[in-house]
Coordinates of C-alpha atoms in Angstrom, one line a residue:
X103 CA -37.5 7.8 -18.6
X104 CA -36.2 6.5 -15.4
X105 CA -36.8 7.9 -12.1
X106 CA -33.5 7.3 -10.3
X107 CA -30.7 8.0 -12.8
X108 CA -31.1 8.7 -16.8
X109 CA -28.3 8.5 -19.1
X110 CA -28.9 9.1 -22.6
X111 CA -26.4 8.8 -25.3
X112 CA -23.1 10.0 -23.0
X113 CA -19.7 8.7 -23.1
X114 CA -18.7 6.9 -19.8
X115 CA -20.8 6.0 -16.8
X116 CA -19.1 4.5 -13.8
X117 CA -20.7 3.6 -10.8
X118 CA -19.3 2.1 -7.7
X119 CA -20.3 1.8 -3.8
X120 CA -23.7 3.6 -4.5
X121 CA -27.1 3.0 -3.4
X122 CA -30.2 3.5 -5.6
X123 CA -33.7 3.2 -4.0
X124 CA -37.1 3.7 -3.9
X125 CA -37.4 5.4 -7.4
X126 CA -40.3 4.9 -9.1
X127 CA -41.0 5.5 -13.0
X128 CA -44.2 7.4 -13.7
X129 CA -44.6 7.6 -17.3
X130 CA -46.0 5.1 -19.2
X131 CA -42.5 4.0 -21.2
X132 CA -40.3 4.7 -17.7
X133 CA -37.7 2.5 -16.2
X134 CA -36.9 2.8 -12.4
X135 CA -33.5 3.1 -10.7
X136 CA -31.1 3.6 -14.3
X137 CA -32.3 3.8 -17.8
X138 CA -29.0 3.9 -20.1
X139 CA -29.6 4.6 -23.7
X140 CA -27.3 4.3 -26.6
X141 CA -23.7 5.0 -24.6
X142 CA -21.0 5.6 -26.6
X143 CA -18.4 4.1 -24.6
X144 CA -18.3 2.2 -21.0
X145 CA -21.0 1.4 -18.6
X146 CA -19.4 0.0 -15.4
X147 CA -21.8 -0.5 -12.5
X148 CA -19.9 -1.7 -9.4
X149 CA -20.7 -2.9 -5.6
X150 CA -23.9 -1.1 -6.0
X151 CA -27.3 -2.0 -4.7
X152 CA -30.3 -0.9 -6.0
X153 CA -33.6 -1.8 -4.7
X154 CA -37.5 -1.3 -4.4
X155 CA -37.8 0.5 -7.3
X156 CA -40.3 0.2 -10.0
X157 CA -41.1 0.8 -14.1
X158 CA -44.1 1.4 -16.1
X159 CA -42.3 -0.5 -18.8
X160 CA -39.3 -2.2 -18.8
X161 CA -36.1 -2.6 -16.1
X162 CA -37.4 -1.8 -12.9
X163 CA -33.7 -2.0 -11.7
X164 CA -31.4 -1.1 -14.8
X165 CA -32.8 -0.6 -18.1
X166 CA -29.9 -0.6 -20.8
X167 CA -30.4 -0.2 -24.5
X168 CA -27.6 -0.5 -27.5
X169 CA -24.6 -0.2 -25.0
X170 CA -21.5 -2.5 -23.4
X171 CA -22.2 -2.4 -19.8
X172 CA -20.4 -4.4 -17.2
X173 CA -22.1 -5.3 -13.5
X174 CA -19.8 -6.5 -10.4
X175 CA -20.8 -7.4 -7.5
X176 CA -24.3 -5.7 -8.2
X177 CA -27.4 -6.2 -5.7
X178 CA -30.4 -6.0 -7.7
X179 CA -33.4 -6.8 -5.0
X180 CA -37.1 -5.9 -4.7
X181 CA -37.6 -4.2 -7.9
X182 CA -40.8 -4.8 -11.0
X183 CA -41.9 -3.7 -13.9
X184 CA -43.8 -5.5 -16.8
X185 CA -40.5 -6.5 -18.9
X186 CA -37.4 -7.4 -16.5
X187 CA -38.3 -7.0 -12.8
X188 CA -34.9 -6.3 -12.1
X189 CA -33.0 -5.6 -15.6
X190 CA -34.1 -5.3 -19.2
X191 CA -31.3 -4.8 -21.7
X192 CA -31.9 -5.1 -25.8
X193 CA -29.8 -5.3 -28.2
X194 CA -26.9 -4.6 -26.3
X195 CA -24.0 -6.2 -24.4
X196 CA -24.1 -7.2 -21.0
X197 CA -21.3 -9.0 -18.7
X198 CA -22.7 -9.6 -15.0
X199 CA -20.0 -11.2 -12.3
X200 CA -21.0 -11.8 -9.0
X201 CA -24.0 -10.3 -7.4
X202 CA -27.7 -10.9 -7.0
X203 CA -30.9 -10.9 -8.3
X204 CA -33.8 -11.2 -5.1
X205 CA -37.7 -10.5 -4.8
X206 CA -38.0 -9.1 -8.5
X207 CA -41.2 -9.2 -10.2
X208 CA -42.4 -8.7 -14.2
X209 CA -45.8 -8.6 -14.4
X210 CA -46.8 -8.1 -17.9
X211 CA -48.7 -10.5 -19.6
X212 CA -47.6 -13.5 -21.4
X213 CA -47.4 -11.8 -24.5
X214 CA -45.8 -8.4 -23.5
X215 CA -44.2 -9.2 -19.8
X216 CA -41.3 -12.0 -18.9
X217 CA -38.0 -12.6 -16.8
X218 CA -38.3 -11.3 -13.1
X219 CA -35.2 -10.8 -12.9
X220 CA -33.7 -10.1 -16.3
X221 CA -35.5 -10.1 -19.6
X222 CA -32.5 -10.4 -22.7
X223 CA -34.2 -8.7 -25.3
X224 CA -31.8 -9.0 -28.9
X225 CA -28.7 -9.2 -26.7
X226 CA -25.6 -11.2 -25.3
X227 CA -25.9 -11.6 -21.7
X228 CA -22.6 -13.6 -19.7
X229 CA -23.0 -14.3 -16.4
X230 CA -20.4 -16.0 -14.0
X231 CA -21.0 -16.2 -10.0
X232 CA -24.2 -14.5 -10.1
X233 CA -27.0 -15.8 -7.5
X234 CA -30.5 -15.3 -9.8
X235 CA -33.0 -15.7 -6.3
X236 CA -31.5 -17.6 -3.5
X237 CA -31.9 -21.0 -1.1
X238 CA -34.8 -18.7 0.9
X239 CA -37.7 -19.4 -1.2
X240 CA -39.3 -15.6 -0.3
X241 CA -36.1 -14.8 -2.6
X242 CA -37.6 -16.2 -5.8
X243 CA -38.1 -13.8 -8.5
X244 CA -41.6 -14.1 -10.2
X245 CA -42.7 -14.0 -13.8
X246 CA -45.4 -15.4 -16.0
X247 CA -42.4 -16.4 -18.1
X248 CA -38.7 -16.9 -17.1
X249 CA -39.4 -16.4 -13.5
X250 CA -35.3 -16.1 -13.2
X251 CA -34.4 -15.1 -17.1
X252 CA -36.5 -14.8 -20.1
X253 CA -34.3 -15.2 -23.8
X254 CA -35.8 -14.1 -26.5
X255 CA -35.3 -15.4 -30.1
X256 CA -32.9 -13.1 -31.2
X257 CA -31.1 -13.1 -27.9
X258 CA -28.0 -15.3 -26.5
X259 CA -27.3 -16.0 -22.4
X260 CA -24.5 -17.7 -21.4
X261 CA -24.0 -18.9 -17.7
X262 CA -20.7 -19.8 -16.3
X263 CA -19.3 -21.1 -13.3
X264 CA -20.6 -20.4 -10.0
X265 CA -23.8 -19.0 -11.6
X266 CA -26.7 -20.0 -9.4
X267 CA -30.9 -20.1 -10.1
X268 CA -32.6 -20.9 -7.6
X269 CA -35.9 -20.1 -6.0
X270 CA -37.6 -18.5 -8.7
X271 CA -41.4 -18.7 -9.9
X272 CA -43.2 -18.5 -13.1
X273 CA -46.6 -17.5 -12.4
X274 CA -49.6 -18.2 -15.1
X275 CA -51.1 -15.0 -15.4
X276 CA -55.7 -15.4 -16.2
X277 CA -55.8 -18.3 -18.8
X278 CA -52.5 -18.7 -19.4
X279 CA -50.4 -21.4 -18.3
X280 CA -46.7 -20.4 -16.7
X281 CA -43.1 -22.0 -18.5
X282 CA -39.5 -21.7 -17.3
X283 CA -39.4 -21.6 -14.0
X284 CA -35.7 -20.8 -13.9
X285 CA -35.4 -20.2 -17.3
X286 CA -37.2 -19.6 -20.2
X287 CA -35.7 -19.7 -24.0
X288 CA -38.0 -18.6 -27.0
X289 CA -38.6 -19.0 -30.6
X290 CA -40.4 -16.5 -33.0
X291 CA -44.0 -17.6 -34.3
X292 CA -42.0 -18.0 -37.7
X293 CA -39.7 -20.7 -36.3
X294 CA -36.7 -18.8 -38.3
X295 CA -35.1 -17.4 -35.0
X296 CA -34.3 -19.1 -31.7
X297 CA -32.7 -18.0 -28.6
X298 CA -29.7 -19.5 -27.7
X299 CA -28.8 -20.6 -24.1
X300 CA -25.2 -21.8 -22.9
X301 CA -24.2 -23.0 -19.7
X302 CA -20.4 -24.1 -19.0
X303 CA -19.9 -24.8 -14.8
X304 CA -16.7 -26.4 -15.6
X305 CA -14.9 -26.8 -12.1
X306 CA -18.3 -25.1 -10.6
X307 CA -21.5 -26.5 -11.7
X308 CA -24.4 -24.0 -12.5
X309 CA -26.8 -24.7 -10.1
X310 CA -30.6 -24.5 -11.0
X311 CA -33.0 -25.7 -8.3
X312 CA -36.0 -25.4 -6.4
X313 CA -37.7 -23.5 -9.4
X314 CA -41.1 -23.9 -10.3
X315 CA -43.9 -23.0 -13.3
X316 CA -46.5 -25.0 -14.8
X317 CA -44.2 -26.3 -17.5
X318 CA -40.6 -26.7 -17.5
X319 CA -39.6 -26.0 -13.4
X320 CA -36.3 -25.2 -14.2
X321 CA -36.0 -24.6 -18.2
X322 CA -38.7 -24.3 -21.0
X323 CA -36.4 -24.4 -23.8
X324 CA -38.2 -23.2 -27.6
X325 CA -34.5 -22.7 -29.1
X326 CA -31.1 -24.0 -28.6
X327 CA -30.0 -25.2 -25.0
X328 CA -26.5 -26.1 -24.5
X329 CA -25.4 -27.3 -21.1
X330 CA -22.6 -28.3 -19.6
X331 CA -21.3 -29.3 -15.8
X332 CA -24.7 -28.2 -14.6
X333 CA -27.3 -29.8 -11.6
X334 CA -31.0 -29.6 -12.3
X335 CA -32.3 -30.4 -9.0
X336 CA -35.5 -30.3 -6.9
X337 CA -37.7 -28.3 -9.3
X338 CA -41.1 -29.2 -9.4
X339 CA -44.5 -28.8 -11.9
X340 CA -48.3 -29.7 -11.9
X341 CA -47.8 -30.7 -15.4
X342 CA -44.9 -31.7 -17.5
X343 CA -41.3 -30.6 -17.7
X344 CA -40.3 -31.1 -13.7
X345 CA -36.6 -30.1 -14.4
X346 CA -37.0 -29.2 -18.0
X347 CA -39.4 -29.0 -20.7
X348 CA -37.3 -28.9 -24.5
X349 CA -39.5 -27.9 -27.1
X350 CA -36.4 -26.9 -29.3
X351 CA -32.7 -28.7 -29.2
X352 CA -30.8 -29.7 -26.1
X353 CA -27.6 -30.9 -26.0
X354 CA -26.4 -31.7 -22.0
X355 CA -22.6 -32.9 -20.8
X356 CA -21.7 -33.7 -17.6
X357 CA -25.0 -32.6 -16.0
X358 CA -26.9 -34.3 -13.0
X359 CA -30.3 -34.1 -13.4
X360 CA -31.8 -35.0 -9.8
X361 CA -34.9 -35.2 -7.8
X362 CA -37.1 -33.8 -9.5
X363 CA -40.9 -33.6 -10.1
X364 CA -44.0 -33.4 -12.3
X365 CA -47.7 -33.9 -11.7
X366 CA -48.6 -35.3 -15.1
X367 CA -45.4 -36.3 -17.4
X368 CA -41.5 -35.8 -17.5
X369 CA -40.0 -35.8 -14.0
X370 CA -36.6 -35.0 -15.2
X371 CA -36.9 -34.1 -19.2
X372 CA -40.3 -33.6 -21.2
X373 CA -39.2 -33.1 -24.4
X374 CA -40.4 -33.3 -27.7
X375 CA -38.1 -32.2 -30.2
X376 CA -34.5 -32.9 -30.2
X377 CA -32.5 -34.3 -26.8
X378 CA -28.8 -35.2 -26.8
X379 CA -27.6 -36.8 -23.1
X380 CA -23.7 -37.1 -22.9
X381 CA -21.5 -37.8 -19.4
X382 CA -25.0 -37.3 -17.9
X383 CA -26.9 -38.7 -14.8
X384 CA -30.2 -39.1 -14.2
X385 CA -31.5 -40.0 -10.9
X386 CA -34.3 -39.6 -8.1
X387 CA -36.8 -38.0 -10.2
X388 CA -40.3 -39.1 -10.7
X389 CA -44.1 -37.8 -12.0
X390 CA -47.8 -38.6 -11.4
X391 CA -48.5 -40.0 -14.8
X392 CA -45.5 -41.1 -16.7
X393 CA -41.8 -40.6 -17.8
X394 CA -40.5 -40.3 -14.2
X395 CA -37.2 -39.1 -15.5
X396 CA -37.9 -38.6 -19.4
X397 CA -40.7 -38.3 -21.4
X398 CA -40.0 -38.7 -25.1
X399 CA -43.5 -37.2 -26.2
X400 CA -44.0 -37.3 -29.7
X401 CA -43.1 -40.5 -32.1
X402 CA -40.4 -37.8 -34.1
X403 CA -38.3 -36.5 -30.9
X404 CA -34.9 -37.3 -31.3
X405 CA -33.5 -38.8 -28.0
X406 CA -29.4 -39.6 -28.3
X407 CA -27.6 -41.1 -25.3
X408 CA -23.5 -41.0 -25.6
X409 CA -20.6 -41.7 -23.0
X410 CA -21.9 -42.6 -19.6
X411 CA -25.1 -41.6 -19.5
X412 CA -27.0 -43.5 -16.8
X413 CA -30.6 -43.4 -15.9
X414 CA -30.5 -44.9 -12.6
X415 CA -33.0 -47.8 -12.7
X416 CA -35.4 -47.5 -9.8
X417 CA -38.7 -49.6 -9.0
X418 CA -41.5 -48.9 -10.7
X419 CA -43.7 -49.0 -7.9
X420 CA -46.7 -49.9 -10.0
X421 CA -49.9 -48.4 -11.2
X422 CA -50.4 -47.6 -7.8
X423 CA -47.5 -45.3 -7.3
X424 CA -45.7 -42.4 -9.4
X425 CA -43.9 -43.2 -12.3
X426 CA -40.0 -43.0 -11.1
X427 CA -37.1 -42.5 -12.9
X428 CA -37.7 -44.3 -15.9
X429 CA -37.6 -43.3 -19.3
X430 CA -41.0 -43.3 -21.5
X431 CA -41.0 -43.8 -25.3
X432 CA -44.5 -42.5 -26.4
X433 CA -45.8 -44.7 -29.9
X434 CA -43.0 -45.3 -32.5
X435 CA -40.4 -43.0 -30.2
X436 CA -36.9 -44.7 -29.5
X437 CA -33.4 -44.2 -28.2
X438 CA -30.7 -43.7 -30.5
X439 CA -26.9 -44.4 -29.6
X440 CA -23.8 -43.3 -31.9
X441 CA -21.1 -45.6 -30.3
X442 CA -20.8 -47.7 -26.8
X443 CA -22.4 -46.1 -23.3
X444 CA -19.4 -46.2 -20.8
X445 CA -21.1 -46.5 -17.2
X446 CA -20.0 -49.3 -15.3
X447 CA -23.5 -50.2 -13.9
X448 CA -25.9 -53.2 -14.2
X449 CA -28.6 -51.6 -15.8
X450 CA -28.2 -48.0 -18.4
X451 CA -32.3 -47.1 -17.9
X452 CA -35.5 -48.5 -17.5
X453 CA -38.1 -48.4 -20.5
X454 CA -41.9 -47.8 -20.3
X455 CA -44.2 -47.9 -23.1
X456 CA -47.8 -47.1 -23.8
X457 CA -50.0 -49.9 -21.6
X458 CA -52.8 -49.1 -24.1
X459 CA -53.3 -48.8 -27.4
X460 CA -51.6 -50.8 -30.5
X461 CA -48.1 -49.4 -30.6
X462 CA -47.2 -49.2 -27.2
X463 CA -45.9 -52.7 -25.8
X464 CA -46.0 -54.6 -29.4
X465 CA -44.0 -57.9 -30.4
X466 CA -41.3 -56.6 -32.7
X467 CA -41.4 -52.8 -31.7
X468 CA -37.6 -51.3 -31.9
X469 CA -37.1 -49.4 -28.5
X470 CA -33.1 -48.7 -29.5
X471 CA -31.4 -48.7 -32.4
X472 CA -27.6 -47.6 -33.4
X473 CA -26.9 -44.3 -35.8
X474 CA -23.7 -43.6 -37.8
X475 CA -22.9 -46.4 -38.1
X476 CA -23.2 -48.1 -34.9
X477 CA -24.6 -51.0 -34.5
X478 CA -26.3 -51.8 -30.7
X479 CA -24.3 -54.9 -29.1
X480 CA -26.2 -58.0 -28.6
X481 CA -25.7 -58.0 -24.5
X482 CA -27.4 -54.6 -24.5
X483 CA -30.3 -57.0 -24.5
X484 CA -29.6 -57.4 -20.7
X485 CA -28.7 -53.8 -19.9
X486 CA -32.0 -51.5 -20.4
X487 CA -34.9 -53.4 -18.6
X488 CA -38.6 -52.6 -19.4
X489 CA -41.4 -51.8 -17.0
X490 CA -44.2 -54.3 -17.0
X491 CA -47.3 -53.7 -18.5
X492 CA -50.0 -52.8 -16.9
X493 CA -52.5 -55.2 -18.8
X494 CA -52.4 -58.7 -20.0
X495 CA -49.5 -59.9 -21.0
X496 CA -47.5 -57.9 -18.3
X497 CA -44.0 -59.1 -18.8
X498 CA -41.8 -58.5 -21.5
X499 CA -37.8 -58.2 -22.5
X500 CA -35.6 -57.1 -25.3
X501 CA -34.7 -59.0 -28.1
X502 CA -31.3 -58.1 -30.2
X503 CA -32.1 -58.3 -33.9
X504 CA -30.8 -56.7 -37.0
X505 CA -28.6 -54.6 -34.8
X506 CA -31.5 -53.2 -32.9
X507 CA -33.2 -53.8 -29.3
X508 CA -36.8 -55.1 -30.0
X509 CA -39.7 -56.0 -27.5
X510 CA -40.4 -59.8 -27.1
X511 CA -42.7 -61.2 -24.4
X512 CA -41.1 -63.0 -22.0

């Protein structure tokens, strides 16, 4: 089962100061450096490395199954298998502090393979200080999905403070395109279970940069994403979803979502199910085609904006240019607000609609309106702008009526 250690339904396993390498699983359900069934009491792992080793199946580092296991200070580097590069644990507990996950690789398919460096199969996974790839992009891990962490729908990851992912790679694999970067959150084909993903970097934002797949760079969520004191940063696409694609519900506070980038749509945010932006800013990013930092995709995404939540107007630059930093409302989309935005700027976001069709720029068309009983003050009017349009007539404003911001042409 595992070609380093095996432990298999023991009492206590402690680790600490050891070295595990170059173990490789040969049967066709083998793990590589540890595989830890069904322990009936503690797993500590401690200032250990373990690297360039290599499964068959799943965990090419640790493989750990129905147990509590703790990891400090573990160095998990160089390791693959089709499930978990460098860890696979289901339906089991997992704490991880400190530590890091380098050069891991799952290379299963889309439908059987995920998370380079840790697949969460079933389980609860908390991680706090915990580098998942590094600044050196050769210390990316690689995945078709979840190049840094794969969730599945049954499982919940939390990330605390200090907690860095960075570097990593999802990697389509034949016809299939690549999601999560970073991160990678899934839902069942039922859509009756979704993964659940929690970040808290209160006092030490969770850092998740310089990631890249062909949708969602940094995060594809399919289930529940909750965020909080995080920076999105410097992640890039070819399609949509630079710093995140949300297919599921997000809900981020206190997060800076910066500089990053998309070929086709969604610089910042793709999204086209529910988004919730509190305490948040918004700045520097930009795509190709539209939605420089958000693209609200489909006319029944939910898109909430509370405290102060800025998306830092920048030029529009034209058809000529990338779309930058501004949000876009795709037909019948709008913004919703439950009480007053805070920021004390000019201007809370740019707006861009559809340049073509018949419900795009469109005398009358509600771009925000107020929810729970808030209604949108009149001078709001003068504090989202909205992009020209590209054809005849190109200028247009906001008109306040009925407690709603409404297009007019100026």
């Amino acid at each position: 089962n595992a070609a380093g250690i095996y432990f298999n339904k023991g009492k206590t396993l402690t680790l600490e100061n050891c070295r595990i390498e170059k173990c490789k699983g040969k049967g066709s359900q083998s793990s590589g450096g540890i595989d830890i069934q069904v322990p009936t009491e503690t797993v500590s792992i401690k200032d250990t490395t373990i690297e360039n080793c290599e499964a068959k199946a799943n965990g090419g580092g640790i493989h750990l199954y129905q147990g509590e296991c703790t990891l400090e200070n573990v160095t998990v580097n160089n390791c693959s298998a089709l499930r978990g590069g460098g860890l696979h644990v289901k339906e089991g507990t997992l704490t991880i502090t400190g530590g890091s996950f380098t050069k891991n690789e799952a290379s299963g398919s889309i439908a059987n393979g995920g998370g380079g460096a840790i697949y969460n199969e079933g389980s609860t996974i908390t991680i706090t200080g915990c580098t998942i790839g590094g600044d050196d992009l050769g210390d990316g891990n690689s995945a078709g999905q979840g190049g840094g962490i794969f969730v599945s729908e049954d499982a919940r990851c939390t990330l605390n403070a200090g907690t860095k992912i960075s570097g990593n790679k999802a990697i389509g694999i034949g016809i299939n395109n690549s999601n999560g970067g970073g991160i990678f959150v899934n839902k069942d084909s039922g859509n009756t279970k979704f993964g659940r993903l929690t970040i808290n970097g209160s006092g030490n934002p969770v850092i998740i940069s310089q990631n890249t797949a062909d949708y969602g760079g940094g995060v594809y969520n399919h289930g529940t994403a909750t965020i909080n004191h995080a920076e999105i940063k410097g992640n890039n696409v070819p399609h949509h979803g630079g710093g995140m694609f949300n297919a599921g519900t997000c809900m981020m506070d206190g997060v800076t979502l910066q500089n990053n980038k998309a070929e086709s749509e969604g610089g910042g945010i793709y999204s086209n199910k529910k988004l919730t932006l509190k305490d948040t800013t918004v700045t520097g990013n930009q795509a190709t085609a539209s939605g420089g930092a958000i693209q609200i995709a489909t006319a029944d995404s939910v898109f909430n904006m509370l405290g102060s939540t800025v998306v830092k107007v920048e030029p529009s630059g034209g058809a000529a240019e990338p779309s930058k930093n501004d949000i876009y409302l795709t037909n019948d989309a709008f913004i919703t607000l439950t009480g007053e935005l805070t920021a004390s700027v000019e201007k809370f976001a740019r707006i861009t609609l559809n340049s073509s069709g018949n419900k795009g720029y469109e005398v009358g068309r509600v771009v925000l309106k107020g929810k729970d009983g808030f209604s949108i003050p009149s001078d709001y009017k003068n504090k989202f702008t909205i992009t020209d349009k590209l054809t005849a007539p190109k200028k247009w404003e906001l008109n306040h009526k009925n407690g709603a911001l409404k297009l007019k042409k100026k």
